[in-house]
Amino acid sequence: MDMELVQQAIPFLLKGAQVTLIIGLFGVLIGLPLGIFVGLVRLSRHRQTAACFSAFSAFFRGTPLLVQLFIIYYGFGQLGFVRNNPLLWWVVGSSLHCAILAVVLNTIAYTSEIFRGAFQSIPIGMVEAAQACGMSWWVALFRVRFPLALRQALPAYGNEVAIVIKESSLASTITVLEITGYAKRLMSETFAIIEIFVIASVFYLVINLLAMLLVRQVEKYLSGGLRTGRKIHI
Amino acid sequence: MTDVWRFLFEQRWALSLLKGSAVTLGLGLLGMCLGLIIALPLAIIRWRKVRVVGRLVLGYTMVVRSIPGLLIIYLIFFGSVQAVDSIGEFFGFQAAVRSAYPFLMGMLAIGIISSAYSVEVLRGALQTIPEGLIEASKSLAMPRSAIYLRIVLPLMLRNALPGLNNVWQMTIKDTSLVSVVGLGELMRTAALAAGISRSPLVFYLIAGAVFLLITWVSQRLFAVCERHLNRGFLEAR
Amino acid sequence: MKKTLLAFVCGTALIATAVNAAEDTLTVGTEGDAPPYSMADVNGAVTGYDADIANAVCSEMKVKCRFVVQSFSTLIPSLNADRFDVIVSGLGITEARKKQIDYSIPYGGVPQYYVVAKDSPIASVGSIAEIEKMLDGKTIGVVNGTTYANYVQKHLPNSEVKTYDATTQMLADLEAGRIDSAYSDSPTWTDFIKTPGGARFTRVKVAVRQADDPTVLGYGMGIGIRKGNTALQSKVDTALCSLSKKGELTTISKKWFDEDYAIACKQ
């Protein structure tokens, strides 16, 4: 390995790591609550609303993120009314905003799927018991259904967080300079493909490792009384 | 809109989008198969808890699953991978290897990515096989190969199918990443058409629709397979 | 299953021998996505300035050209991976790239321009230094892996440089108004300004020429050849030289650019 080159590359990749983290943070902070919400709506008795949100989820899970990014960035960027509307242009006009939007929509679709499954797996007796105690729908949701679903969903959600970090790399295709964007630029300038690849990969590994550890800590905390030999698939 | 129509049919971009879809499908299928071929022995190593090697396999799957696919594709395409050429030379069809170079590289990248996920799915499926079944077949003096071929693999396949469905969905979508290095699959064709016709929205929407169609049809096929493999088990549950 | 696999392998081998039979071909790596240099059509045929140059060189060498279309930034690594014999893709000859590949003699050198909106005050400025001072701090588009990208990064250190995978993507972003300016060569702009979306734009008054910063911009466009392939290099050089003497390089340049950007052979 060429040490001089490594030294030259690391500051750039560190700058890129900040952008990767920003996209990842938005993905989790907006994606998680909205994903839970969409998951609940998809289970609701309003058939049409549920179907609408299911279609949304199916679209974003059935198409590659790259296609979604290009539709939002190049596709919507072509439309006159988007360009003339300041609010829409604030979103579509900046490549970083586009990347965040696409990643957030994508993770909402997947998170809603995870939580829909988790809510469905709650034994109906638990909910009935809550109702029998006189809990309202909201109280039952916050004190019984949501905590149970969260515990069920966390291992899968941990994977989803890692996926968000990884998928944020696609932002580089619409000129966002995150880790992969800088890596690509450095690769085509210095031709030191392997070296740059290894450093960039280490960055992703570290970020993902930290995210996984964090999710595991939350998981441990939540399953406090229940720590039997449950297997965790990560 | 009429412009797009003319572009699609008079300049025959519809045809090349169709060709691109075929490349996408082929790339996804072959990449998935390559991934499974790599994953099966690795999964058995993990399942049998082979010392040291098992740890190495775990490391491989962890690393590949934490790195973005795009980065892996850049490594394989930008890095002068002469390995493929030397393999081709060995078998005496270097020219064919050269003309199919982007496709082979794309297949390799997709195969590596999907293999890391397949290992975990297959290992999980193997672990659900009751040890008693294997002991029983050993006590019948079945040869090792027969135990694997007739007991382990069929049971594994049935348990692995839902997981493999997920891996397939991911793999077919990952093929779009190969477009950034210029392999003429669906997404690349759509990008070329979008650039030349200057109406990106339509062409990327078309690409999205084709992907939706592919994932939807394959979901259906997996459902049929699952029902087929589970026949005779449904009543027992 | 085994049989299908066998059939597949045999089939591949058959195709292989078929390809081997056509020995007298020169495989040419090109971008295919950069009008008017290199434009790939539906059937994979390539037209444009670079395609004409490549075809002329091939016919001079009495071989057939076969084009391989790939995005620009992957061309040099792929040449080294023996994916094709030569690169003809407006490839500037630079010192950095000479460490990776060898070059033919230069066959053309095009001036480069910044492009700005017609109503921008920069449009009427008459010196490069002044233009670059005004653009520094703005958002500028370039294509990843080009000498232009290096030039802009060096001369506009405070501006946000956006790098695209393809020229057409950069043009789309310029039209959409996401970038204040873009930097590329004269033919790209001549072509772009003629399109409906490009009518709002104009190139700045002064051109940047290779001689202004040869360490970054290089010495004109050359045909890229794998390192150490001297036999091919001398054949290509001879072909280019004879084309230059016949005036064909000028003809091709005038056909696509309306101007003569050919560089005369010094041999």
XYZ file of C-alpha atoms in Angstrom:
738
model
C 0.000 0.000 0.000
C 1.102 3.497 -0.866
C 1.081 5.364 2.472
C 1.306 8.789 0.900
C -1.802 8.058 -1.099
C -3.649 6.817 1.960
C -2.818 10.037 3.744
C -4.044 12.009 0.781
C -7.312 10.070 0.561
C -8.376 9.935 4.206
C -9.291 13.636 4.679
C -11.547 13.464 1.603
C -13.206 10.275 2.738
C -13.722 11.741 6.218
C -15.563 14.645 4.631
C -17.610 12.099 2.692
C -18.337 10.150 5.872
C -20.064 13.209 7.328
C -22.451 13.318 4.385
C -23.058 9.558 4.606
C -23.897 10.006 8.296
C -26.242 12.906 7.546
C -28.168 10.804 5.015
C -28.217 7.862 7.428
C -29.417 10.000 10.353
C -32.258 11.490 8.332
C -33.117 7.985 7.137
C -33.486 6.756 10.713
C -34.952 9.857 12.367
C -37.646 10.427 9.737
C -37.899 6.899 8.370
C -38.505 5.099 11.660
C -41.496 7.102 12.988
C -43.113 7.454 9.569
C -42.421 3.799 8.814
C -44.169 2.738 12.030
C -47.049 5.035 11.166
C -47.393 3.645 7.635
C -47.154 0.113 9.013
C -50.091 0.863 11.333
C -52.124 2.494 8.586
C -51.642 -0.552 6.391
C -53.298 -2.617 9.128
C -56.164 -0.195 9.668
C -59.784 -0.865 8.780
C -59.889 1.924 6.189
C -59.488 -0.383 3.234
C -58.714 2.314 0.637
C -56.156 4.129 2.746
C -54.512 0.837 3.651
C -54.405 -0.167 -0.015
C -52.878 3.190 -0.992
C -50.072 2.856 1.492
C -49.540 -0.790 0.569
C -49.135 0.263 -3.067
C -46.643 2.930 -1.994
C -44.665 0.328 -0.077
C -44.832 -2.173 -2.941
C -43.538 0.407 -5.427
C -40.576 1.437 -3.321
C -39.714 -2.156 -2.434
C -40.167 -3.419 -5.977
C -37.947 -0.924 -7.801
C -34.231 -0.249 -7.352
C -33.271 2.828 -5.350
C -31.215 3.938 -8.350
C -34.375 4.175 -10.464
C -36.152 6.106 -7.701
C -33.227 8.507 -7.395
C -33.082 9.143 -11.140
C -36.857 9.653 -11.331
C -36.710 12.235 -8.550
C -33.472 13.950 -9.580
C -33.424 13.923 -13.386
C -37.110 13.141 -14.000
C -38.753 15.741 -11.742
C -35.945 18.201 -12.464
C -37.163 18.297 -16.052
C -40.675 19.492 -15.155
C -41.348 23.218 -15.418
C -43.813 23.476 -12.532
C -41.332 21.797 -10.188
C -38.625 24.240 -11.205
C -40.884 27.246 -10.707
C -42.222 26.209 -7.321
C -39.697 27.342 -4.707
C -40.636 24.682 -2.148
C -40.492 21.788 -4.600
C -37.294 23.153 -6.101
C -35.765 23.384 -2.635
C -36.158 19.599 -2.457
C -35.479 18.574 -6.059
C -32.965 21.302 -6.849
C -30.309 20.058 -4.478
C -28.749 16.663 -5.052
C -28.295 16.051 -1.324
C -31.964 16.825 -0.624
C -32.989 14.456 -3.441
C -30.792 11.716 -2.033
C -32.231 12.164 1.454
C -35.786 12.172 0.090
C -35.231 8.961 -1.902
C -33.524 7.177 0.998
C -36.238 8.262 3.449
C -39.097 7.143 1.175
C -37.314 3.873 0.576
C -36.706 3.136 4.227
C -40.287 4.102 5.135
C -41.475 1.398 2.737
C -39.244 -1.269 4.269
C -39.771 -0.164 7.888
C -43.534 -0.221 7.407
C -43.234 -3.800 6.193
C -41.155 -4.776 9.242
C -43.562 -3.154 11.696
C -46.672 -4.408 9.948
C -45.363 -7.932 10.515
C -44.452 -7.116 14.108
C -47.891 -5.685 14.912
C -49.538 -8.699 13.299
C -47.490 -11.103 15.394
C -48.886 -9.750 18.672
C -51.209 -12.385 20.151
C -54.785 -11.175 19.836
C -55.354 -12.166 23.489
C -52.966 -9.436 24.642
C -54.936 -6.752 22.855
C -58.212 -8.169 24.134
C -56.823 -8.226 27.646
C -55.843 -4.568 27.313
C -59.358 -3.721 26.139
C -60.833 -5.733 29.010
C -58.801 -3.590 31.415
C -60.597 -0.585 29.976
C -57.683 0.828 28.007
C -58.631 3.081 25.126
C -57.290 2.317 21.628
C -54.509 4.865 22.036
C -53.485 3.702 25.492
C -53.497 0.079 24.323
C -51.365 1.127 21.348
C -48.759 2.970 23.396
C -48.609 0.683 26.414
C -49.215 -2.764 24.947
C -49.030 -3.097 21.183
C -46.190 -0.715 20.382
C -43.690 -1.971 23.013
C -44.351 -5.578 22.023
C -44.046 -4.817 18.309
C -40.873 -2.797 18.830
C -39.180 -5.684 20.597
C -40.237 -8.033 17.835
C -39.110 -5.677 15.068
C -35.759 -4.508 16.382
C -33.476 -7.243 14.983
C -34.921 -6.734 11.508
C -34.769 -2.960 11.946
C -31.078 -3.242 12.838
C -30.512 -4.784 9.426
C -32.534 -1.992 7.848
C -30.266 0.646 9.425
C -27.217 -1.059 7.926
C -29.000 -1.139 4.573
C -29.768 2.603 4.771
C -26.083 3.362 5.354
C -25.123 1.179 2.423
C -27.813 2.494 0.089
C -26.775 6.069 0.812
C -23.801 5.290 -1.441
C -26.125 5.598 -4.456
C -26.304 9.323 -3.784
C -22.906 9.458 -5.482
C -24.616 8.774 -8.833
C -26.403 12.117 -8.579
C -23.180 14.001 -7.726
C -23.474 13.939 -3.918
C -19.966 13.661 -2.532
C -20.341 11.104 0.235
C -17.868 8.280 0.898
C -18.474 6.470 -2.382
C -18.573 9.741 -4.341
C -15.137 10.737 -3.097
C -13.901 7.166 -3.539
C -14.965 7.206 -7.191
C -13.329 10.571 -7.790
C -10.100 9.435 -6.111
C -10.128 6.147 -8.029
C -10.346 7.862 -11.399
C -7.704 10.452 -10.474
C -5.075 8.265 -8.837
C -5.915 4.845 -10.338
C -5.109 3.338 -6.923
C -8.282 1.271 -6.986
C -7.548 -1.316 -4.300
C -6.172 1.150 -1.745
C -9.115 3.527 -2.050
C -11.559 0.631 -1.980
C -10.076 -0.746 1.228
C -10.134 2.610 3.036
C -13.691 3.383 1.935
C -14.812 -0.096 2.983
C -13.260 0.354 6.428
C -15.260 3.576 6.803
C -18.497 1.763 5.996
C -17.612 -1.173 8.244
C -16.967 1.128 11.195
C -20.176 3.101 10.688
C -22.216 -0.075 10.303
C -20.595 -1.729 13.290
C -21.400 1.254 15.493
C -24.994 1.341 14.239
C -25.436 -2.385 14.876
C -23.976 -2.108 18.380
C -26.355 0.726 19.142
C -29.389 -1.233 17.948
C -28.248 -4.241 19.973
C -27.946 -2.131 23.103
C -31.501 -0.885 22.641
C -32.612 -4.431 22.047
C -30.921 -5.641 25.232
C -32.512 -2.820 27.187
C -35.978 -3.570 25.844
C -35.862 -7.291 26.418
C -34.627 -6.786 29.985
C -36.783 -9.376 31.715
C -36.981 -11.717 28.791
C -33.422 -12.720 28.155
C -33.703 -16.354 27.339
C -31.648 -18.015 24.649
C -33.354 -16.098 21.875
C -31.293 -16.153 18.697
C -30.530 -12.845 17.044
C -30.044 -12.880 13.316
C -27.740 -10.120 12.283
C -45.711 13.148 -25.422
C -45.932 12.425 -29.156
C -42.188 13.045 -29.251
C -41.634 10.277 -26.748
C -43.961 8.019 -28.689
C -42.031 8.607 -31.903
C -38.769 8.124 -30.063
C -39.917 4.821 -28.614
C -41.327 3.262 -31.743
C -39.956 5.015 -34.821
C -36.419 5.166 -33.480
C -36.961 1.756 -31.962
C -35.892 2.560 -28.419
C -38.723 0.332 -27.212
C -36.836 -2.583 -28.718
C -33.581 -1.712 -27.023
C -35.382 -1.234 -23.705
C -36.735 -4.743 -24.207
C -33.213 -6.002 -24.906
C -31.995 -4.187 -21.811
C -34.696 -5.895 -19.755
C -33.519 -9.264 -21.051
C -29.935 -8.428 -20.037
C -31.145 -7.360 -16.592
C -33.065 -10.595 -16.153
C -30.160 -12.714 -17.392
C -27.688 -10.865 -15.217
C -29.928 -11.268 -12.176
C -30.548 -14.988 -12.776
C -26.920 -15.865 -13.494
C -25.693 -13.670 -10.637
C -28.137 -15.349 -8.274
C -27.050 -18.822 -9.464
C -23.378 -17.909 -9.073
C -24.191 -16.580 -5.614
C -25.904 -19.843 -4.670
C -23.012 -21.910 -6.020
C -20.594 -19.900 -3.869
C -22.954 -19.857 -0.890
C -23.842 -23.544 -0.573
C -20.413 -24.880 0.494
C -19.870 -21.813 2.686
C -23.238 -22.356 4.380
C -22.412 -26.013 5.040
C -19.079 -24.913 6.554
C -20.906 -22.499 8.829
C -23.529 -25.104 9.705
C -21.016 -27.834 10.565
C -19.073 -25.226 12.597
C -15.769 -26.038 10.899
C -13.032 -24.447 12.994
C -11.252 -21.295 11.731
C -12.784 -21.627 8.243
C -16.229 -21.087 9.744
C -14.981 -17.837 11.295
C -13.498 -16.773 7.959
C -16.819 -17.374 6.223
C -18.587 -15.330 8.894
C -16.052 -12.544 8.296
C -16.640 -12.685 4.548
C -20.411 -12.405 4.851
C -20.149 -9.627 7.456
C -17.759 -7.568 5.330
C -19.594 -7.989 2.031
C -22.931 -7.199 3.646
C -21.588 -4.001 5.220
C -19.995 -2.558 2.067
C -22.182 -0.849 -0.536
C -22.688 -2.889 -3.688
C -21.704 0.138 -5.743
C -18.252 0.139 -4.148
C -17.808 -3.565 -4.909
C -18.778 -2.904 -8.515
C -16.286 -0.041 -8.787
C -13.572 -2.308 -7.380
C -14.286 -5.031 -9.899
C -14.654 -2.762 -12.930
C -11.961 -0.185 -12.217
C -9.499 -2.680 -10.765
C -7.715 -4.370 -13.633
C -9.117 -7.788 -12.996
C -6.873 -9.867 -15.186
C -8.063 -13.050 -13.503
C -10.973 -13.370 -15.893
C -8.725 -13.058 -18.897
C -6.297 -15.658 -17.639
C -9.154 -18.065 -16.962
C -10.383 -17.452 -20.495
C -6.902 -18.012 -21.890
C -6.643 -21.279 -20.016
C -9.813 -22.570 -21.629
C -8.857 -21.091 -24.978
C -11.694 -18.686 -25.547
C -10.198 -15.391 -24.567
C -12.018 -13.503 -27.310
C -15.397 -14.606 -26.008
C -14.393 -13.585 -22.516
C -13.357 -10.209 -23.834
C -16.547 -9.550 -25.729
C -18.623 -10.540 -22.727
C -16.337 -8.756 -20.261
C -18.787 -6.251 -18.745
C -21.450 -8.904 -18.459
C -19.082 -11.355 -16.759
C -17.752 -8.676 -14.416
C -21.297 -7.608 -13.606
C -22.263 -11.208 -12.982
C -19.256 -11.647 -10.709
C -20.108 -8.521 -8.706
C -23.782 -9.451 -8.384
C -22.827 -13.035 -7.526
C -20.467 -11.931 -4.748
C -23.058 -9.606 -3.235
C -25.904 -12.105 -3.349
C -23.695 -14.960 -2.101
C -23.090 -13.157 1.202
C -26.834 -12.962 1.814
C -27.522 -16.483 0.542
C -24.985 -17.976 2.993
C -26.996 -16.688 5.948
C -30.305 -17.828 4.488
C -29.017 -21.319 3.671
C -27.304 -21.654 7.053
C -30.535 -20.703 8.817
C -32.401 -23.281 6.763
C -29.816 -25.974 7.500
C -30.054 -25.319 11.213
C -33.758 -26.097 11.244
C -33.085 -29.661 10.063
C -33.507 -31.913 13.124
C -30.265 -33.707 14.003
C -32.314 -36.856 14.547
C -33.021 -37.111 10.826
C -29.339 -37.130 10.026
C -28.583 -39.635 12.768
C -31.362 -41.841 11.455
C -29.943 -41.809 7.950
C -26.484 -42.539 9.318
C -27.870 -45.517 11.212
C -29.299 -46.777 7.909
C -25.703 -46.725 6.638
C -26.508 -44.216 3.927
C -23.341 -42.905 2.298
C -22.421 -39.281 3.057
C -23.226 -38.098 -0.434
C -26.669 -39.664 -0.250
C -27.368 -38.041 3.109
C -26.577 -34.640 1.627
C -28.350 -35.160 -1.681
C -31.468 -36.934 -0.453
C -32.001 -35.660 3.082
C -30.187 -32.405 3.782
C -30.539 -30.480 0.517
C -34.271 -31.091 -0.119
C -35.142 -30.148 3.462
C -32.879 -27.118 3.251
C -34.456 -25.944 0.018
C -37.937 -26.021 1.501
C -36.900 -23.987 4.518
C -34.715 -21.595 2.566
C -37.250 -20.627 -0.077
C -38.820 -17.589 1.646
C -35.354 -16.254 2.488
C -34.082 -16.893 -1.026
C -37.078 -14.986 -2.342
C -35.830 -11.940 -0.410
C -32.292 -12.403 -1.709
C -33.606 -12.648 -5.276
C -35.637 -9.442 -4.935
C -32.509 -7.693 -3.730
C -30.306 -9.217 -6.422
C -32.521 -8.230 -9.332
C -32.588 -4.665 -8.040
C -28.828 -4.633 -7.517
C -28.301 -5.339 -11.219
C -29.263 -1.707 -11.841
C -26.011 -0.667 -10.142
C -23.982 -2.221 -12.948
C -25.432 0.439 -15.282
C -23.137 3.082 -13.772
C -20.133 1.394 -15.347
C -21.819 1.071 -18.721
C -23.178 -2.444 -19.131
C -26.143 -2.113 -21.479
C -28.831 -3.415 -19.163
C -32.267 -1.898 -18.584
C -31.190 1.047 -16.446
C -28.285 1.985 -18.726
C -30.538 1.842 -21.789
C -33.083 4.023 -20.011
C -30.337 6.494 -19.071
C -29.058 6.645 -22.674
C -32.578 7.146 -23.992
C -33.253 9.777 -21.323
C -30.085 11.648 -22.281
C -30.724 11.621 -26.005
C -34.471 12.287 -25.928
C -34.149 14.796 -23.068
C -37.225 13.373 -21.368
C -35.755 11.503 -18.408
C -39.000 11.209 -16.451
C -40.716 8.930 -18.974
C -37.762 6.614 -19.433
C -36.927 6.202 -15.763
C -40.607 5.560 -15.060
C -40.572 2.876 -17.756
C -37.495 1.314 -16.153
C -39.230 1.388 -12.770
C -42.344 -0.259 -14.249
C -40.287 -3.067 -15.781
C -38.570 -3.717 -12.459
C -41.963 -3.768 -10.727
C -43.214 -6.271 -13.278
C -40.162 -8.503 -12.807
C -40.408 -8.466 -9.016
C -44.179 -9.007 -9.088
C -44.019 -11.985 -11.461
C -41.165 -13.576 -9.547
C -43.089 -13.170 -6.264
C -45.893 -15.149 -7.849
C -43.501 -17.857 -9.052
C -41.961 -18.175 -5.609
C -45.426 -18.526 -4.083
C -46.175 -21.390 -6.478
C -42.858 -23.097 -5.671
C -43.435 -22.722 -1.965
C -46.859 -24.302 -2.221
C -45.391 -27.137 -4.277
C -42.557 -27.858 -1.834
C -44.871 -27.665 1.160
C -47.462 -30.090 -0.202
C -48.079 -32.828 2.327
C -46.849 -30.581 5.134
C -49.769 -28.210 5.183
C -52.194 -30.623 6.834
C -49.638 -31.634 9.432
C -49.363 -28.088 10.734
C -29.062 -29.895 -15.353
C -25.588 -31.182 -16.160
C -26.560 -31.476 -19.803
C -27.817 -27.916 -20.014
C -24.640 -26.713 -18.376
C -22.571 -28.685 -20.858
C -24.596 -27.303 -23.743
C -24.053 -23.814 -22.378
C -20.294 -24.284 -22.118
C -20.110 -25.776 -25.623
C -22.187 -22.910 -26.955
C -19.860 -20.358 -25.426
C -16.865 -22.160 -26.870
C -18.487 -22.130 -30.321
C -19.117 -18.405 -30.129
C -15.526 -18.049 -29.025
C -14.128 -19.754 -32.093
C -16.445 -17.708 -34.287
C -15.046 -14.527 -32.808
C -11.490 -15.794 -33.109
C -11.986 -16.438 -36.810
C -12.447 -12.721 -37.518
C -8.888 -11.911 -36.580
C -8.327 -8.629 -38.348
C -10.366 -6.449 -36.049
C -9.270 -3.625 -33.814
C -11.431 -3.300 -30.725
C -12.022 0.322 -29.806
C -13.187 1.473 -26.389
C -15.337 4.611 -26.482
C -17.792 6.540 -24.356
C -20.882 6.380 -26.564
C -22.614 9.002 -24.464
C -20.915 12.246 -25.471
C -22.271 13.974 -28.558
C -20.774 14.885 -31.004
C -17.679 12.814 -30.228
C -19.129 9.430 -29.630
C -22.789 8.482 -29.832
C -23.987 4.899 -29.521
C -27.306 4.073 -31.150
C -29.892 1.384 -30.516
C -27.942 -1.372 -32.229
C -24.639 -0.559 -30.574
C -23.244 1.184 -33.661
C -21.197 4.265 -32.820
C -21.151 7.516 -34.776
C -19.451 10.849 -34.213
C -16.057 12.486 -34.486
C -14.200 9.780 -32.559
C -15.963 7.012 -34.443
C -14.889 8.585 -37.748
C -11.300 8.951 -36.526
C -11.279 5.318 -35.390
C -12.776 4.075 -38.660
C -10.289 6.090 -40.699
C -7.378 4.679 -38.694
C -8.763 1.162 -39.069
C -9.158 1.434 -42.827
C -5.638 2.879 -43.038
C -4.406 -0.165 -41.082
C -6.597 -2.440 -43.245
C -8.495 -3.895 -40.296
C -12.103 -3.647 -39.104
C -13.112 -1.544 -36.130
C -15.291 -3.079 -33.438
C -16.594 -0.641 -30.824
C -16.992 -1.330 -27.132
C -19.098 1.273 -25.336
C -18.342 2.038 -21.666
C -18.572 5.049 -19.382
C -15.568 7.366 -19.674
C -14.052 6.858 -16.244
C -13.797 3.077 -16.750
C -12.012 3.274 -20.110
C -8.379 3.401 -18.918
C -8.723 0.613 -16.321
C -10.501 -1.524 -18.913
C -7.769 -0.946 -21.496
C -5.267 -2.199 -18.946
C -7.476 -5.193 -18.265
C -7.136 -6.085 -21.959
C -10.790 -5.382 -22.584
C -10.069 -3.622 -25.891
C -7.008 -2.668 -27.964
C -7.278 1.125 -28.091
C -9.274 4.010 -26.634
C -10.665 6.595 -29.051
C -12.825 8.823 -26.880
C -11.488 12.363 -26.974
C -8.843 11.195 -24.531
C -6.468 14.045 -23.608
C -2.770 13.193 -23.419
C -1.586 14.001 -19.886
C 1.416 13.163 -17.742
C -0.741 11.470 -15.080
C -2.368 9.177 -17.643
C 0.966 8.448 -19.326
C 1.887 6.552 -16.175
C -1.030 4.210 -16.882
C -1.140 3.917 -20.666
C 0.777 4.821 -23.835
C -0.489 7.207 -26.487
C -0.423 7.667 -30.220
C 0.611 11.027 -31.600
C -2.100 13.646 -30.948
C -4.791 13.786 -33.636
C -6.688 16.845 -32.504
C -6.913 19.524 -29.866
C -10.120 21.344 -29.056
C -10.451 24.587 -27.142
C -12.557 24.506 -23.990
C -15.101 26.936 -22.614
C -17.114 27.632 -19.522
C -20.783 27.900 -20.307
C -23.102 30.327 -18.499
C -26.645 31.652 -18.830
C -26.986 34.267 -21.573
C -28.021 37.003 -19.141
C -25.124 36.357 -16.784
C -22.584 39.178 -16.433
C -19.839 36.594 -16.949
C -20.976 36.080 -20.538
C -19.397 39.354 -21.649
C -16.107 39.217 -19.733
C -13.036 39.170 -21.957
C -10.304 37.404 -20.000
C -9.934 33.932 -18.535
C -8.456 35.179 -15.275
C -11.422 37.513 -14.801
C -13.950 34.774 -15.669
C -12.379 32.362 -13.259
C -12.374 34.958 -10.511
C -16.106 35.527 -11.033
C -16.904 31.815 -11.156
C -14.890 30.863 -8.092
C -17.345 29.971 -5.327
C -20.133 29.009 -7.757
C -21.295 25.487 -8.623
C -19.543 24.063 -11.695
C -20.289 20.790 -13.512
C -17.680 18.521 -15.090
C -17.533 14.883 -16.198
C -15.798 12.506 -13.779
C -12.313 11.368 -14.762
C -11.740 14.028 -17.447
C -8.850 16.487 -17.647
C -11.516 19.213 -17.469
C -12.453 18.013 -13.982
C -8.853 18.370 -12.859
C -8.563 21.772 -14.509
C -11.639 23.177 -12.783
C -10.627 21.747 -9.422
C -7.228 23.392 -9.757
C -8.326 26.782 -11.090
C -11.527 27.265 -9.079
C -10.458 25.969 -5.653
C -13.371 27.593 -3.793
C -16.202 26.480 -6.036
C -18.369 23.420 -5.593
C -17.372 21.038 -8.382
C -20.040 18.509 -9.351
C -18.814 15.430 -11.167
C -21.129 13.469 -13.466
C -20.851 9.997 -14.934
C -21.949 11.182 -18.377
C -21.950 14.396 -20.404
C -25.688 14.121 -21.023
C -26.366 14.041 -17.274
C -24.305 17.184 -16.819
C -26.245 18.930 -19.603
C -29.546 17.870 -18.021
C -28.478 19.439 -14.736
C -27.331 22.613 -16.463
C -30.757 22.896 -18.109
C -32.498 22.212 -14.812
C -30.522 25.053 -13.265
C -28.812 23.039 -10.555
C -25.354 24.246 -11.588
C -24.263 27.808 -12.354
C -21.814 26.842 -15.048
C -20.203 23.832 -16.661
C -16.824 23.304 -18.251
C -16.278 21.289 -21.386
C -14.961 21.599 -24.917
C -16.165 23.682 -27.787
C -17.918 20.880 -29.777
C -20.008 19.824 -26.790
C -21.236 23.396 -26.374
C -21.835 24.045 -30.063
C -24.060 20.987 -30.046
C -25.784 21.834 -26.767
C -26.557 25.466 -27.570
C -28.407 24.351 -30.708
C -30.874 22.266 -28.651
C -34.086 23.882 -27.310
C -32.962 23.460 -23.697
C -29.540 24.911 -24.424
C -30.771 28.070 -26.119
C -30.705 29.982 -22.822
C -26.974 29.420 -22.502
C -23.870 30.777 -24.118
C -20.218 29.928 -23.866
C -17.942 32.607 -22.429
C -15.997 34.777 -24.826
C -12.525 33.354 -24.266
C -11.431 29.788 -24.763
C -9.067 27.815 -22.565
C -6.473 26.037 -24.671
C -4.245 23.081 -23.860
C -1.230 25.397 -23.910
C -2.710 27.434 -21.025
C -2.079 24.586 -18.578
C -0.547 21.577 -20.331
C 0.314 19.779 -17.077
C -3.405 19.393 -16.379
C -5.039 19.696 -19.789
C -2.441 17.710 -21.689
C -1.225 17.992 -25.242
C -4.351 17.327 -27.261
C -6.358 14.175 -27.889
C -4.562 10.936 -28.587
C -5.452 7.310 -29.083
C -4.847 5.364 -25.869
C -2.823 2.159 -26.205
C -1.925 -0.427 -23.590
C 1.531 0.090 -22.051
C 4.266 -1.783 -23.873
C 2.186 -2.498 -26.984
C 4.738 -0.703 -29.175
C 3.909 -2.691 -32.303
C 0.352 -1.390 -32.291
C 1.521 2.079 -31.277
C 3.778 2.487 -34.293
C 1.076 1.137 -36.625
C -1.479 3.621 -35.261
C 1.035 6.489 -35.463
C 1.796 5.688 -39.092
C -1.905 5.546 -39.895
C -2.623 8.880 -38.168
C 0.331 10.511 -39.911
C -0.792 9.431 -43.333
C -4.379 10.561 -42.565
C -3.019 13.916 -41.488
C -1.015 14.306 -44.703
C -4.032 13.369 -46.818
C -6.016 16.041 -44.977
C -8.542 13.535 -43.695
C -8.159 14.571 -40.073
C -9.133 18.101 -41.110
C -12.087 16.801 -43.116
C -13.419 14.796 -40.185
C -12.957 17.713 -37.799
C -14.796 20.073 -40.165
C -17.571 17.550 -40.673
C -18.411 17.431 -36.965
C -17.169 20.721 -35.569
C -17.277 23.119 -38.570
C -13.728 24.034 -37.590
C -10.304 22.519 -38.062
C -8.997 21.160 -34.778
C -6.625 18.641 -36.366
C -3.049 18.570 -35.115
C -0.538 18.104 -37.921
C 1.801 15.131 -37.845
C 5.369 16.199 -37.148
C 7.119 13.132 -38.511
